[in-house]
Coordinates of C-alpha atoms in Angstrom, one line a residue:
M997 CA 77.9 53.1 75.3
K998 CA 81.7 53.4 75.4
N999 CA 83.3 56.7 76.3
V1000 CA 83.9 59.6 74.0
Y1001 CA 87.0 61.7 74.6
F1002 CA 88.0 65.3 73.8
L1003 CA 91.4 66.8 73.9
S1004 CA 93.4 69.5 72.1
D1005 CA 96.6 71.6 71.9
A1006 CA 99.5 69.3 72.2
H1007 CA 101.6 71.4 69.9
L1008 CA 103.8 68.4 69.2
G1009 CA 107.2 69.3 67.7
S1010 CA 107.3 72.8 69.1
W1011 CA 110.8 74.3 69.3
A1012 CA 109.6 76.2 72.3
I1013 CA 109.0 73.0 74.3
Q1014 CA 112.0 71.4 75.9
H1015 CA 110.4 68.1 76.8
Q1016 CA 109.1 67.3 73.3
R1017 CA 109.8 63.5 73.3
T1018 CA 108.5 63.0 76.9
Q1019 CA 105.4 65.0 76.0
E1020 CA 104.7 62.9 72.9
R1021 CA 105.2 59.7 74.8
R1022 CA 102.8 60.8 77.6
L1023 CA 100.1 61.6 75.0
V1024 CA 100.6 58.2 73.4
R1025 CA 100.4 56.4 76.7
F1026 CA 97.1 58.2 77.4
L1027 CA 95.7 57.2 74.0
D1028 CA 96.8 53.6 74.6
S1029 CA 95.2 53.6 78.1
I1030 CA 91.7 54.5 76.6
K1031 CA 91.8 52.5 73.4
E1032 CA 89.5 49.7 74.8
K1033 CA 87.1 52.2 76.4
A1034 CA 86.8 54.6 73.5
L1035 CA 83.9 54.8 71.1
A1036 CA 85.4 58.0 69.5
I1037 CA 88.2 60.5 70.2
Y1038 CA 87.9 64.2 69.1
L1039 CA 91.2 66.0 68.7
L1040 CA 90.2 69.7 68.7
G1041 CA 93.1 71.2 66.9
D1042 CA 96.8 72.3 67.2
M1043 CA 97.9 68.7 68.0
F1044 CA 101.0 69.7 66.0
D1045 CA 102.9 73.0 66.5
F1046 CA 103.2 73.2 62.7
W1047 CA 101.9 70.7 60.2
N1048 CA 102.2 71.2 56.5
E1049 CA 101.9 68.4 53.9
Y1050 CA 103.7 68.7 50.6
R1051 CA 102.7 66.5 47.6
Y1052 CA 105.4 63.9 48.2
V1053 CA 106.6 64.9 51.7
V1054 CA 105.1 64.9 55.2
P1055 CA 106.7 66.4 58.3
K1056 CA 109.6 64.6 60.0
G1057 CA 108.8 62.9 63.4
Y1058 CA 105.6 62.3 65.3
T1059 CA 105.9 58.5 64.5
R1060 CA 104.6 57.5 68.0
F1061 CA 101.5 59.7 67.8
L1062 CA 100.7 58.9 64.2
G1063 CA 101.2 55.2 64.8
K1064 CA 98.9 55.3 67.8
I1065 CA 96.0 57.1 66.1
S1066 CA 96.4 54.7 63.1
E1067 CA 96.1 51.8 65.6
L1068 CA 93.0 53.3 67.1
T1069 CA 91.3 53.7 63.7
D1070 CA 92.3 50.2 62.7
M1071 CA 90.5 49.0 65.9
G1072 CA 87.4 50.8 64.8
V1073 CA 87.7 53.8 67.1
E1074 CA 86.5 57.0 65.4
V1075 CA 89.3 59.6 65.5
H1076 CA 88.1 63.1 64.5
Y1077 CA 90.8 65.7 63.8
F1078 CA 89.9 69.4 63.8
V1079 CA 92.4 71.6 62.2
G1080 CA 93.6 74.5 64.4
N1081 CA 95.6 77.6 63.6
H1082 CA 98.9 75.7 63.7
D1083 CA 98.1 72.6 61.8
L1084 CA 95.5 73.5 59.1
W1085 CA 97.7 72.6 56.2
T1086 CA 96.6 69.0 55.8
Y1087 CA 95.7 67.8 52.3
G1088 CA 94.7 64.1 52.7
Y1089 CA 97.6 62.3 54.4
L1090 CA 96.0 62.0 57.8
E1091 CA 92.8 60.7 56.2
R1092 CA 94.5 58.2 53.9
E1093 CA 97.3 57.0 56.1
C1094 CA 95.9 57.3 59.6
G1095 CA 92.2 56.9 59.0
V1096 CA 91.1 60.0 60.8
I1097 CA 88.1 62.2 59.9
V1098 CA 89.3 65.7 59.3
H1099 CA 87.1 68.7 60.1
R1100 CA 87.9 72.2 58.8
K1101 CA 84.9 74.0 60.3
P1102 CA 83.0 73.8 63.6
L1103 CA 80.8 70.7 63.9
T1104 CA 77.4 70.3 65.4
T1105 CA 76.8 66.6 66.1
E1106 CA 74.7 64.3 68.2
I1107 CA 76.5 61.9 70.6
G1108 CA 74.0 59.7 72.5
D1109 CA 71.0 61.9 73.1
K1110 CA 73.1 65.1 73.5
V1111 CA 73.9 67.8 71.0
F1112 CA 77.5 69.0 70.8
F1113 CA 79.0 72.1 69.2
L1114 CA 82.7 71.3 68.6
A1115 CA 85.4 73.7 67.3
H1116 CA 89.1 74.5 67.8
G1117 CA 88.0 78.0 68.7
D1118 CA 90.3 80.2 66.6
G1119 CA 88.4 83.0 64.9
L1120 CA 85.2 82.6 67.0
G1121 CA 84.6 86.0 68.4
D1122 CA 88.3 86.9 68.5
P1123 CA 88.5 90.8 68.3
D1124 CA 92.2 90.7 67.2
H1125 CA 92.2 92.1 63.7
R1126 CA 95.8 91.1 63.0
F1127 CA 95.0 87.5 63.9
K1128 CA 91.9 87.6 61.7
L1129 CA 94.1 88.8 58.8
L1130 CA 96.7 86.1 59.3
R1131 CA 93.9 83.5 59.5
K1132 CA 92.5 84.6 56.2
I1133 CA 96.0 84.3 54.6
F1134 CA 96.7 80.9 56.1
H1135 CA 93.4 79.5 54.8
N1136 CA 93.7 81.1 51.4
P1137 CA 94.2 78.3 48.7
T1138 CA 96.5 80.6 46.6
C1139 CA 98.7 81.5 49.6
Q1140 CA 98.9 77.8 50.5
R1141 CA 100.0 76.9 47.0
L1142 CA 102.6 79.6 47.0
F1143 CA 104.0 78.5 50.4
N1144 CA 104.2 74.9 49.2
A1145 CA 106.3 76.0 46.3
I1146 CA 109.1 76.6 48.8
H1147 CA 111.4 73.7 49.4
P1148 CA 110.2 71.6 52.4
R1149 CA 113.5 72.2 54.3
W1150 CA 112.8 75.9 54.3
G1151 CA 109.0 75.7 54.5
M1152 CA 109.1 73.6 57.7
W1153 CA 111.8 75.8 59.1
L1154 CA 109.7 78.9 58.5
G1155 CA 106.6 77.3 60.0
L1156 CA 108.3 76.0 63.1
T1157 CA 110.2 79.3 63.7
W1158 CA 106.9 81.3 63.4
A1159 CA 105.2 78.9 65.8
K1160 CA 108.1 79.1 68.3
H1161 CA 108.1 82.9 68.1
S1162 CA 104.3 83.0 68.7
R1163 CA 104.7 80.9 71.9
L1164 CA 107.6 82.7 73.3
K1165 CA 105.8 86.0 73.1
R1166 CA 103.7 84.8 76.0
A1167 CA 105.0 84.8 79.6
D1168 CA 106.5 81.4 80.4
G1169 CA 105.1 80.3 77.0
K1170 CA 101.6 80.1 78.6
E1171 CA 98.3 81.6 77.6
T1172 CA 96.6 84.6 79.3
P1173 CA 94.5 83.4 82.3
Y1174 CA 90.8 83.2 82.1
L1175 CA 89.4 86.7 81.6
G1176 CA 85.9 86.2 83.0
E1177 CA 82.5 85.7 81.3
D1178 CA 82.2 89.4 80.3
K1179 CA 85.6 89.4 78.5
E1180 CA 86.5 85.9 77.4
Y1181 CA 85.7 86.0 73.7
L1182 CA 84.8 82.3 73.3
V1183 CA 82.3 82.7 76.1
L1184 CA 80.8 85.8 74.5
F1185 CA 80.6 84.0 71.1
T1186 CA 78.9 81.1 72.8
H1187 CA 76.3 83.2 74.5
E1188 CA 75.5 84.9 71.2
Y1189 CA 75.4 81.6 69.3
M1190 CA 73.0 80.1 71.9
K1191 CA 70.4 82.8 71.0
T1192 CA 69.7 81.0 67.7
H1193 CA 70.8 77.5 68.6
A1194 CA 69.0 76.5 71.8
D1195 CA 69.3 72.8 71.1
V1196 CA 73.1 72.6 72.0
D1197 CA 73.9 70.8 75.2
Y1198 CA 77.7 71.1 75.2
F1199 CA 80.1 73.6 73.6
I1200 CA 83.6 72.3 73.5
Y1201 CA 86.7 74.2 72.4
G1202 CA 90.5 74.1 72.4
H1203 CA 92.8 77.0 71.4
R1204 CA 92.8 79.0 74.6
H1205 CA 95.0 76.6 76.6
I1206 CA 92.9 77.2 79.7
E1207 CA 90.9 74.6 81.6
L1208 CA 87.3 75.9 81.8
D1209 CA 84.0 74.2 82.7
L1210 CA 81.2 76.7 82.7
T1211 CA 77.5 76.3 83.1
L1212 CA 75.7 78.7 80.7
S1213 CA 72.1 77.7 81.3
R1214 CA 70.0 74.9 82.7
K1215 CA 70.7 73.0 79.5
A1216 CA 74.0 74.3 78.1
R1217 CA 77.6 73.8 79.3
M1218 CA 80.8 75.1 77.9
L1219 CA 84.2 73.5 78.2
V1220 CA 87.7 74.7 77.1
L1221 CA 90.0 71.7 77.1
G1222 CA 93.3 73.1 78.4
D1223 CA 96.4 71.7 76.7
W1224 CA 98.8 68.8 76.5
I1225 CA 101.9 70.9 77.2
W1226 CA 101.5 71.7 80.9
Q1227 CA 98.0 70.6 82.0
F1228 CA 97.4 67.3 80.2
T1229 CA 93.6 67.8 80.6
Y1230 CA 90.8 66.3 78.6
A1231 CA 87.0 65.7 78.7
V1232 CA 85.2 62.4 78.7
F1233 CA 81.5 61.8 78.0
D1234 CA 80.1 58.4 79.1
G1235 CA 76.7 58.7 77.4
E1236 CA 75.1 60.5 80.3
H1237 CA 77.7 62.7 82.1
M1238 CA 80.6 64.9 81.0
F1239 CA 83.7 65.1 83.1
M1240 CA 86.9 67.1 82.9
E1241 CA 89.9 65.1 83.9
Q1242 CA 93.7 65.3 84.1
Y1243 CA 96.0 62.5 82.9
I1244 CA 98.8 61.8 85.4
E1245 CA 101.1 59.0 84.3
G1246 CA 99.0 55.9 84.4
E1247 CA 95.9 57.3 86.1
S1248 CA 93.2 59.8 85.5
K1249 CA 92.0 62.2 88.2
P1250 CA 88.9 64.3 88.1

């Protein structure tokens, strides 16, 4: 079979990222380099730093990225898009115009003869009560309608400003390093989930912006995909084996 690719967290358009255009071009060059080898591509959330579709308006920019994923789907490559906590406000544009398959909840699926649990990762075991409250507000249909009543000029400014503030709260704009198996909430969630779902071979997440490849049992393995801001990391499944790799301008290195 052809390869299946997994990546997440590009945060395209972020006002906290100085190299926005270079970053988008690098992502597009990677997607172009795998288009003949790809059976499917899973984008596990936060590909945009803020994405909100209005009835007759879509966000400015991202033409290289949107054009490339449209080319991929036109070629017959399945592109799966998982909404994250920065880009959940999609109401049909990506499906209709770009041909992607949008997922709003974690997905358990079979690829080859392996079982995958795929999710962005936000809200899974996270103990932060403030984040949980914000997540409920962001996902609430009434709150979404009220936000979309704001003129797009101000709505997009508010969203991008919030996203920039969220990133700049972190040291150097980067996430907290790996906390260890006993403290990392996605690891704790996965161990608990495995108790009732022993059939899963691979758990794959985004969200945390750390590169992690963790063996959980003889059968199960957990991966966190890093990001496409600083790390440019991704996972690839060739039908038998799973690899974590890094994209370095024209070549992939394990």
